[in-house]
PDB file of C-alpha atoms in Angstrom:
ATOM      1  CA  MET M   1      12.926 -25.026   6.565  1.00 44.00           C
ATOM      2  CA  LEU M   2      13.602 -21.458   7.788  1.00 49.00           C
ATOM      3  CA  SER M   3      13.196 -19.768   4.378  1.00 56.00           C
ATOM      4  CA  ASN M   4       9.557 -20.948   4.153  1.00 62.00           C
ATOM      5  CA  SER M   5       8.607 -19.776   7.633  1.00 60.00           C
ATOM      6  CA  PRO M   6       6.109 -16.893   7.993  1.00 59.00           C
ATOM      7  CA  PHE M   7       8.815 -14.794   9.694  1.00 57.00           C
ATOM      8  CA  ALA M   8      11.226 -15.274   6.775  1.00 62.00           C
ATOM      9  CA  ARG M   9       8.533 -14.242   4.264  1.00 62.00           C
ATOM     10  CA  TRP M  10       7.609 -11.209   6.392  1.00 58.00           C
ATOM     11  CA  LYS M  11      11.280 -10.213   6.727  1.00 59.00           C
ATOM     12  CA  GLU M  12      11.708 -10.482   2.956  1.00 62.00           C
ATOM     13  CA  GLU M  13       8.628  -8.278   2.394  1.00 56.00           C
ATOM     14  CA  VAL M  14       9.884  -5.666   4.857  1.00 55.00           C
ATOM     15  CA  GLU M  15      13.344  -5.647   3.268  1.00 59.00           C
ATOM     16  CA  ASN M  16      11.787  -5.189  -0.163  1.00 60.00           C
ATOM     17  CA  HIS M  17       9.600  -2.319   1.206  1.00 58.00           C
ATOM     18  CA  MET M  18       6.399  -3.504  -0.432  1.00 57.00           C
ATOM     19  CA  SER M  19       3.603  -0.958  -0.468  1.00 61.00           C
ATOM     20  CA  LEU M  20       0.101  -1.771   0.723  1.00 61.00           C
ATOM     21  CA  ARG M  21      -1.007  -1.719  -2.909  1.00 64.00           C
ATOM     22  CA  GLU M  22       1.666  -4.279  -3.854  1.00 64.00           C
ATOM     23  CA  LEU M  23       0.755  -6.491  -0.896  1.00 59.00           C
ATOM     24  CA  ALA M  24      -2.914  -6.405  -1.931  1.00 62.00           C
ATOM     25  CA  ALA M  25      -2.055  -7.241  -5.544  1.00 63.00           C
ATOM     26  CA  GLN M  26       0.154 -10.095  -4.363  1.00 61.00           C
ATOM     27  CA  ALA M  27      -2.686 -11.379  -2.169  1.00 57.00           C
ATOM     28  CA  LYS M  28      -5.004 -11.414  -5.153  1.00 58.00           C
ATOM     29  CA  GLN M  29      -2.516 -13.336  -7.294  1.00 55.00           C
ATOM     30  CA  LYS M  30      -1.507 -16.158  -4.989  1.00 49.00           C
ATOM     31  CA  PRO M  31      -3.041 -17.658  -1.899  1.00 43.00           C
ATOM     32  CA  GLY M  32      -0.926 -17.755   1.206  1.00 40.00           C
ATOM     33  CA  LYS M  33      -0.430 -16.239   4.591  1.00 43.00           C
ATOM     34  CA  GLY M  34       0.741 -12.721   5.315  1.00 44.00           C
ATOM     35  CA  ARG M  35       1.798 -11.044   8.502  1.00 51.00           C
ATOM     36  CA  HIS M  36      -0.179 -12.381  11.501  1.00 59.00           C
ATOM     37  CA  GLY M  37      -1.081 -15.485   9.515  1.00 56.00           C
ATOM     38  CA  ARG M  38      -3.401 -13.922   6.919  1.00 74.00           C
ATOM     39  CA  LEU M  39      -3.443 -11.540   4.001  1.00 85.00           C
ATOM     40  CA  LEU M  40      -5.030  -8.117   4.143  1.00 83.00           C
ATOM     41  CA  THR M  41      -8.180  -7.629   2.126  1.00 86.00           C
ATOM     42  CA  PHE M  42      -8.712  -4.569  -0.081  1.00 87.00           C
ATOM     43  CA  LYS M  43     -11.270  -3.340   2.447  1.00 89.00           C
ATOM     44  CA  GLU M  44      -8.722  -3.569   5.288  1.00 86.00           C
ATOM     45  CA  ILE M  45      -6.077  -1.793   3.200  1.00 85.00           C
ATOM     46  CA  ARG M  46      -8.543   0.988   2.368  1.00 88.00           C
ATOM     47  CA  ARG M  47      -9.381   1.347   6.082  1.00 89.00           C
ATOM     48  CA  ILE M  48      -5.665   1.583   7.025  1.00 85.00           C
ATOM     49  CA  LYS M  49      -5.035   4.218   4.346  1.00 87.00           C
ATOM     50  CA  LYS M  50      -8.142   6.166   5.368  1.00 91.00           C
ATOM     51  CA  ARG M  51      -7.025   6.217   9.009  1.00 92.00           C
ATOM     52  CA  GLY M  52      -3.633   7.629   7.936  1.00 90.00           C
ATOM     53  CA  TYR M  53      -5.224  10.205   5.616  1.00 93.00           C
ATOM     54  CA  GLU M  54      -7.598  11.371   8.365  1.00 95.00           C
ATOM     55  CA  ALA M  55      -4.734  11.645  10.878  1.00 96.00           C
ATOM     56  CA  GLU M  56      -2.711  13.763   8.416  1.00 95.00           C
ATOM     57  CA  ARG M  57      -5.703  16.070   7.799  1.00 96.00           C
ATOM     58  CA  GLU M  58      -6.342  16.382  11.546  1.00 97.00           C
ATOM     59  CA  LEU M  59      -2.689  17.319  12.120  1.00 97.00           C
ATOM     60  CA  VAL M  60      -2.866  20.025   9.427  1.00 97.00           C
ATOM     61  CA  HIS M  61      -5.966  21.501  11.119  1.00 97.00           C
ATOM     62  CA  LYS M  62      -4.266  21.413  14.539  1.00 96.00           C
ATOM     63  CA  LEU M  63      -1.150  23.117  13.138  1.00 96.00           C
ATOM     64  CA  ARG M  64      -3.173  25.832  11.391  1.00 96.00           C
ATOM     65  CA  GLY M  65      -5.157  26.390  14.584  1.00 95.00           C
ATOM     66  CA  ASN M  66      -1.875  27.063  16.379  1.00 93.00           C
ATOM     67  CA  GLY M  67      -0.549  29.626  13.893  1.00 93.00           C
ATOM     68  CA  PHE M  68       1.417  27.370  11.542  1.00 95.00           C
ATOM     69  CA  LYS M  69       1.125  27.447   7.763  1.00 96.00           C
ATOM     70  CA  ALA M  70       0.693  23.750   7.054  1.00 97.00           C
ATOM     71  CA  VAL M  71      -0.008  21.441   4.113  1.00 96.00           C
ATOM     72  CA  ARG M  72      -0.509  17.742   3.660  1.00 95.00           C
ATOM     73  CA  VAL M  73       1.608  16.217   0.904  1.00 89.00           C
ATOM     74  CA  PRO M  74      -0.633  13.693  -0.893  1.00 84.00           C
ATOM     75  CA  VAL M  75       1.533  10.793  -2.024  1.00 75.00           C
ATOM     76  CA  SER M  76      -0.549   7.738  -2.881  1.00 61.00           C
ATOM     77  CA  ALA M  77       2.269   5.179  -2.758  1.00 61.00           C
ATOM     78  CA  PRO M  78       5.738   4.923  -1.252  1.00 63.00           C
ATOM     79  CA  SER M  79       7.991   7.157  -3.311  1.00 66.00           C
ATOM     80  CA  SER M  80      11.693   7.647  -3.788  1.00 71.00           C
ATOM     81  CA  GLU M  81      11.065  11.404  -3.518  1.00 78.00           C
ATOM     82  CA  PRO M  82      11.926  12.807  -0.087  1.00 85.00           C
ATOM     83  CA  LEU M  83       8.475  14.075   0.820  1.00 91.00           C
ATOM     84  CA  PRO M  84       7.035  14.230   4.340  1.00 94.00           C
ATOM     85  CA  ASP M  85       3.374  13.467   5.053  1.00 94.00           C
ATOM     86  CA  VAL M  86       2.845  17.020   6.360  1.00 96.00           C
ATOM     87  CA  PHE M  87       5.059  20.057   6.537  1.00 94.00           C
ATOM     88  CA  ALA M  88       4.536  23.344   8.301  1.00 96.00           C
ATOM     89  CA  THR M  89       6.211  26.696   8.849  1.00 94.00           C
ATOM     90  CA  LYS M  90       5.920  29.243  11.620  1.00 93.00           C
ATOM     91  CA  GLY M  91       8.228  32.216  11.622  1.00 89.00           C
ATOM     92  CA  ASN M  92      11.724  30.935  10.979  1.00 90.00           C
ATOM     93  CA  CYS M  93      10.881  27.312  11.801  1.00 92.00           C
ATOM     94  CA  LEU M  94      10.217  24.547   9.252  1.00 94.00           C
ATOM     95  CA  VAL M  95       8.766  21.260  10.526  1.00 96.00           C
ATOM     96  CA  ALA M  96       8.475  18.037   8.498  1.00 96.00           C
ATOM     97  CA  PHE M  97       6.152  15.341   9.874  1.00 97.00           C
ATOM     98  CA  GLU M  98       5.934  11.616   9.223  1.00 96.00           C
ATOM     99  CA  VAL M  99       2.507  10.507  10.485  1.00 96.00           C
ATOM    100  CA  LYS M 100       1.202   7.101  11.572  1.00 95.00           C
ATOM    101  CA  ALA M 101      -2.224   6.210  12.948  1.00 95.00           C
ATOM    102  CA  PRO M 102      -1.865   2.799  14.604  1.00 93.00           C
ATOM    103  CA  LYS M 103      -4.609   1.010  16.488  1.00 89.00           C
ATOM    104  CA  ALA M 104      -1.899  -0.637  18.601  1.00 90.00           C
ATOM    105  CA  GLU M 105       0.042   0.862  21.514  1.00 94.00           C
ATOM    106  CA  ARG M 106       3.078   1.733  19.372  1.00 94.00           C
ATOM    107  CA  ALA M 107       3.938   3.121  15.948  1.00 95.00           C
ATOM    108  CA  TYR M 108       7.018   1.988  14.020  1.00 95.00           C
ATOM    109  CA  PHE M 109       8.889   4.474  11.813  1.00 95.00           C
ATOM    110  CA  PRO M 110      11.494   2.782   9.579  1.00 94.00           C
ATOM    111  CA  LYS M 111      14.815   4.523   8.972  1.00 93.00           C
ATOM    112  CA  ASP M 112      14.149   5.154   5.266  1.00 91.00           C
ATOM    113  CA  GLN M 113      11.007   7.178   6.084  1.00 91.00           C
ATOM    114  CA  VAL M 114      12.824   9.191   8.760  1.00 94.00           C
ATOM    115  CA  ASP M 115      15.768   9.751   6.404  1.00 93.00           C
ATOM    116  CA  LYS M 116      13.404  11.329   3.852  1.00 92.00           C
ATOM    117  CA  LEU M 117      12.413  13.961   6.447  1.00 94.00           C
ATOM    118  CA  PHE M 118      16.029  15.084   6.848  1.00 94.00           C
ATOM    119  CA  PHE M 119      16.637  15.063   3.105  1.00 93.00           C
ATOM    120  CA  PHE M 120      13.516  17.223   2.609  1.00 93.00           C
ATOM    121  CA  LEU M 121      14.543  19.665   5.357  1.00 94.00           C
ATOM    122  CA  ASN M 122      17.950  20.176   3.733  1.00 92.00           C
ATOM    123  CA  PHE M 123      16.236  21.695   0.662  1.00 91.00           C
ATOM    124  CA  PHE M 124      15.291  24.758   2.718  1.00 91.00           C
ATOM    125  CA  GLU M 125      18.481  26.573   3.669  1.00 86.00           C
ATOM    126  CA  PRO M 126      16.914  29.929   4.687  1.00 86.00           C
ATOM    127  CA  TYR M 127      15.160  28.392   7.705  1.00 89.00           C
ATOM    128  CA  THR M 128      17.328  28.480  10.805  1.00 88.00           C
ATOM    129  CA  HIS M 129      15.151  26.047  12.778  1.00 91.00           C
ATOM    130  CA  LYS M 130      14.377  22.792  10.957  1.00 94.00           C
ATOM    131  CA  LEU M 131      12.712  19.909  12.766  1.00 95.00           C
ATOM    132  CA  ALA M 132      11.940  16.330  11.817  1.00 96.00           C
ATOM    133  CA  VAL M 133       8.953  15.168  13.862  1.00 97.00           C
ATOM    134  CA  LEU M 134       7.309  11.762  14.088  1.00 97.00           C
ATOM    135  CA  GLY M 135       3.591  12.061  14.791  1.00 97.00           C
ATOM    136  CA  ALA M 136       1.613   9.090  16.081  1.00 97.00           C
ATOM    137  CA  LYS M 137      -2.174   9.434  16.320  1.00 97.00           C
ATOM    138  CA  PHE M 138      -3.323   6.850  18.814  1.00 95.00           C
ATOM    139  CA  PRO M 139      -6.992   6.529  19.711  1.00 92.00           C
ATOM    140  CA  ARG M 140      -7.758   9.777  21.613  1.00 90.00           C
ATOM    141  CA  LYS M 141      -4.089  10.829  21.882  1.00 94.00           C
ATOM    142  CA  TRP M 142      -1.332  12.340  19.738  1.00 96.00           C
ATOM    143  CA  VAL M 143       2.368  11.815  20.518  1.00 97.00           C
ATOM    144  CA  TYR M 144       4.996  13.934  18.729  1.00 96.00           C
ATOM    145  CA  LYS M 145       8.652  12.984  18.831  1.00 97.00           C
ATOM    146  CA  VAL M 146      11.413  15.288  17.553  1.00 96.00           C
ATOM    147  CA  VAL M 147      14.235  13.223  16.064  1.00 97.00           C
ATOM    148  CA  GLU M 148      17.815  14.394  15.621  1.00 95.00           C
ATOM    149  CA  LYS M 149      19.135  11.769  13.188  1.00 94.00           C
ATOM    150  CA  PRO M 150      17.799   9.141  10.781  1.00 93.00           C
ATOM    151  CA  ASP M 151      17.229   5.789  12.462  1.00 94.00           C
ATOM    152  CA  ASP M 152      14.465   3.277  13.178  1.00 95.00           C
ATOM    153  CA  PHE M 153      12.077   4.646  15.811  1.00 96.00           C
ATOM    154  CA  VAL M 154       9.174   3.329  17.841  1.00 96.00           C
ATOM    155  CA  VAL M 155       6.744   5.817  19.362  1.00 96.00           C
ATOM    156  CA  ARG M 156       4.712   4.455  22.244  1.00 96.00           C
ATOM    157  CA  ARG M 157       1.325   5.669  23.399  1.00 96.00           C
ATOM    158  CA  GLU M 158       2.539   6.292  26.963  1.00 96.00           C
ATOM    159  CA  GLU M 159       5.410   8.577  25.851  1.00 95.00           C
ATOM    160  CA  GLU M 160       5.339  12.310  26.429  1.00 94.00           C
ATOM    161  CA  SER M 161       5.537  14.524  23.339  1.00 94.00           C
ATOM    162  CA  SER M 162       8.827  16.329  22.708  1.00 93.00           C
ATOM    163  CA  PHE M 163       7.145  18.817  20.337  1.00 92.00           C
ATOM    164  CA  GLN M 164       4.334  21.139  21.370  1.00 90.00           C
ATOM    165  CA  LEU M 165       2.002  22.622  18.766  1.00 84.00           C
ATOM    166  CA  GLU M 166       0.983  25.475  21.053  1.00 80.00           C
ATOM    167  CA  THR M 167       4.438  27.036  21.380  1.00 69.00           C
ATOM    168  CA  PRO M 168       7.084  27.667  18.755  1.00 58.00           C
ATOM    169  CA  TYR M 169      10.020  25.329  19.084  1.00 51.00           C
ATOM    170  CA  GLU M 170      13.253  27.233  19.533  1.00 48.00           C
ATOM    171  CA  LYS M 171      16.593  25.481  19.428  1.00 44.00           C
ATOM    172  CA  THR M 172      19.299  26.932  21.625  1.00 37.00           C
TER     173      THR M 172
END
């Protein structure tokens, strides 16, 4: 039956936007198979979160080293508040970042996370240049992608960055 297939369960979890914490709690409560045929352990979840945290901190240091005023927004679980992972200012430019640190060759950014970047940017009317940027920290390489509208995005390791930390981004 299709509704009991691993894909159907995964699709239901994605549609319900379960956090890593909720997935771990669910794994503890009932045995079963998760994505890729197994459930994540607490140790694996901690490692995934740590990788993301370290990528966000590294991005803040890179931004500050290039003249930006930058902060990491510590949110421990998915939130309905429109907060980016990192935001930075330089002159009249405000940049909101959603950050992923995949081990794979691509990073997936769901539309609801990208939408939060635009919602956050709209709070700051005085800035004339406002950018929503997806940052993917692959092993030994960062890729930054400026996005113009909320949608689902995939950032691939082989892509070229459309945002440069070294120079201020000026829209024409």
